Amino acid sequence: MGLIRSWVESANAPDHPFPLNNLPCGVFSTPDEDARCGIAIGDFVLDLAALEEAGVLELPGAPLLDVPCWNEVMEAGPEVWAALRARLTVLLAEGSAERAAVEPHLVPLSQAELHLPFLISEYTDFYAGRNHAFNVGTMFRGAENALPPNWLHIPIGYNGRASSVVVSGTPVRRPWGQVKGPDQGLPAFQPSRRFDIELEMGAVVGMASEGPVTVAEADAMIFGYVLLNDWSARDIQAWEYQPLGPFQAKATATTISPWIVMKAALEPFRVSTPPREVALLPHLREPGPMLYDIALEVGLTPEAGRETVIARTNYREMYYSAAQQLAHHTTSGCPMNVGDLLGSGTISGPTKQSRGSLLELSWGGKEPLAIDGGSRSFIEDGDTLVLRGQAQGDGYRIGFGECSGKLLAALEDPYARN
């Protein structure tokens, strides 16, 4: 399928991230209007709350867009998701007879402030990229013991903090925590010195479940995808993660892009997961292609400096898909909720330039990477990190917007008393 042309001319540019093929879901506000649901089309955001109120957009179960989040639309189910996309395509397609009713509700993106697009119920982060797991394991245990015995059988994950998920553009403060280096007899409480990013995709769960689901059923439950940066304090993590895994090291912030790209927009880009080194048990086997061909990159801009793209990789490098992760999550009977967020795990490719974290790019700080005007082993105060992603079609592009955050200096000792 090629570009679907729109009367919104900017949406027809072949390199624009928001063509009519995309229709990503977000929440925006303006100086004159409170936060409300919209979709991005070209250089504009279309106010869907206003369209619904005017009766131009009528969905089963309406009103669904009278709240500043996409949870009610998600909960309405896949038939409503499809109806929404079909109706918007009619309204925005080149030659639409209803252009006059829609055009007054377009707001320039330059005038819109973007917010978290959905209410996040719970957040689970996975460790499901083979290249990343192998690199990190090699650093700490050697290549012969890089992957834990269970890694090729199940997608490893942990429950994170939904309360610390923030939207792109939100500054992130360098955290304090307990740190113990190899030459220290006792741990010290101090700001993290090895603060890092993790380049990930986030799957947004749009349907609830009450018991185990298959991989195919899990795939149907996913509403869409966002870019996700799981900020990580590597030195805090090294001291705390045994025996129960990450805790405070991952609780500072998780940044997501402001646009949910609906799964339907990504259908042309499905690809298969990689060949299995060990056959998966039947409940985790894929009924078809479950990954997506989405090109990803990370840019680092120091304070008052210029950006250097420090990594380029692709979502197809994952070993386990979001559908497999979600299916695995339910095997114990664990209920899943509308608005659950699943982090893919760090997406690293096979080359040094395709590693999705500074831990890997600098090989634990031993090989600093060059940036414009200097070098980095880990993130320094004032650095801005930006994640970008796009799927390239025939004459069009599906973009996610940016997932960015600037690192602020740590606070003074929060426990110091005068």
Short mmCIF file of C-alpha atoms in Angstrom, two decimals, residues 70-77 81 118-122 204-209 221 223 335-341:
data_model
loop_
_atom_site.label_atom_id
_atom_site.label_comp_id
_atom_site.label_asym_id
_atom_site.label_seq_id
_atom_site.Cartn_x
_atom_site.Cartn_y
_atom_site.Cartn_z
CA TRP A 70 -7.33 7.35 25.20
CA ASN A 71 -8.34 4.73 27.77
CA GLU A 72 -12.07 4.85 27.01
CA VAL A 73 -11.45 4.37 23.29
CA MET A 74 -9.09 1.49 24.04
CA GLU A 75 -11.58 -0.17 26.35
CA ALA A 76 -14.25 0.01 23.62
CA GLY A 77 -12.31 -2.67 21.71
CA TRP A 81 -10.52 1.16 16.90
CA PHE A 118 -3.19 7.51 28.23
CA LEU A 119 -3.60 6.77 31.92
CA ILE A 120 -0.98 4.16 32.70
CA SER A 121 -2.40 1.37 34.79
CA GLU A 122 0.76 -0.65 35.43
CA VAL A 204 0.06 -0.20 25.04
CA VAL A 205 -2.48 -2.79 26.21
CA GLY A 206 -5.97 -1.85 25.02
CA MET A 207 -7.99 -4.83 26.27
CA ALA A 208 -8.23 -6.40 29.70
CA SER A 209 -7.77 -10.12 30.45
CA MET A 221 -5.13 -6.93 22.83
CA PHE A 223 -3.79 -1.00 20.92
CA PRO A 335 -4.99 -9.99 35.04
CA MET A 336 -3.97 -7.39 32.48
CA ASN A 337 -5.63 -3.98 32.46
CA VAL A 338 -6.52 -1.41 29.85
CA GLY A 339 -3.64 1.05 29.93
CA ASP A 340 -0.92 -1.40 30.94
CA LEU A 341 2.46 -0.51 29.42
#
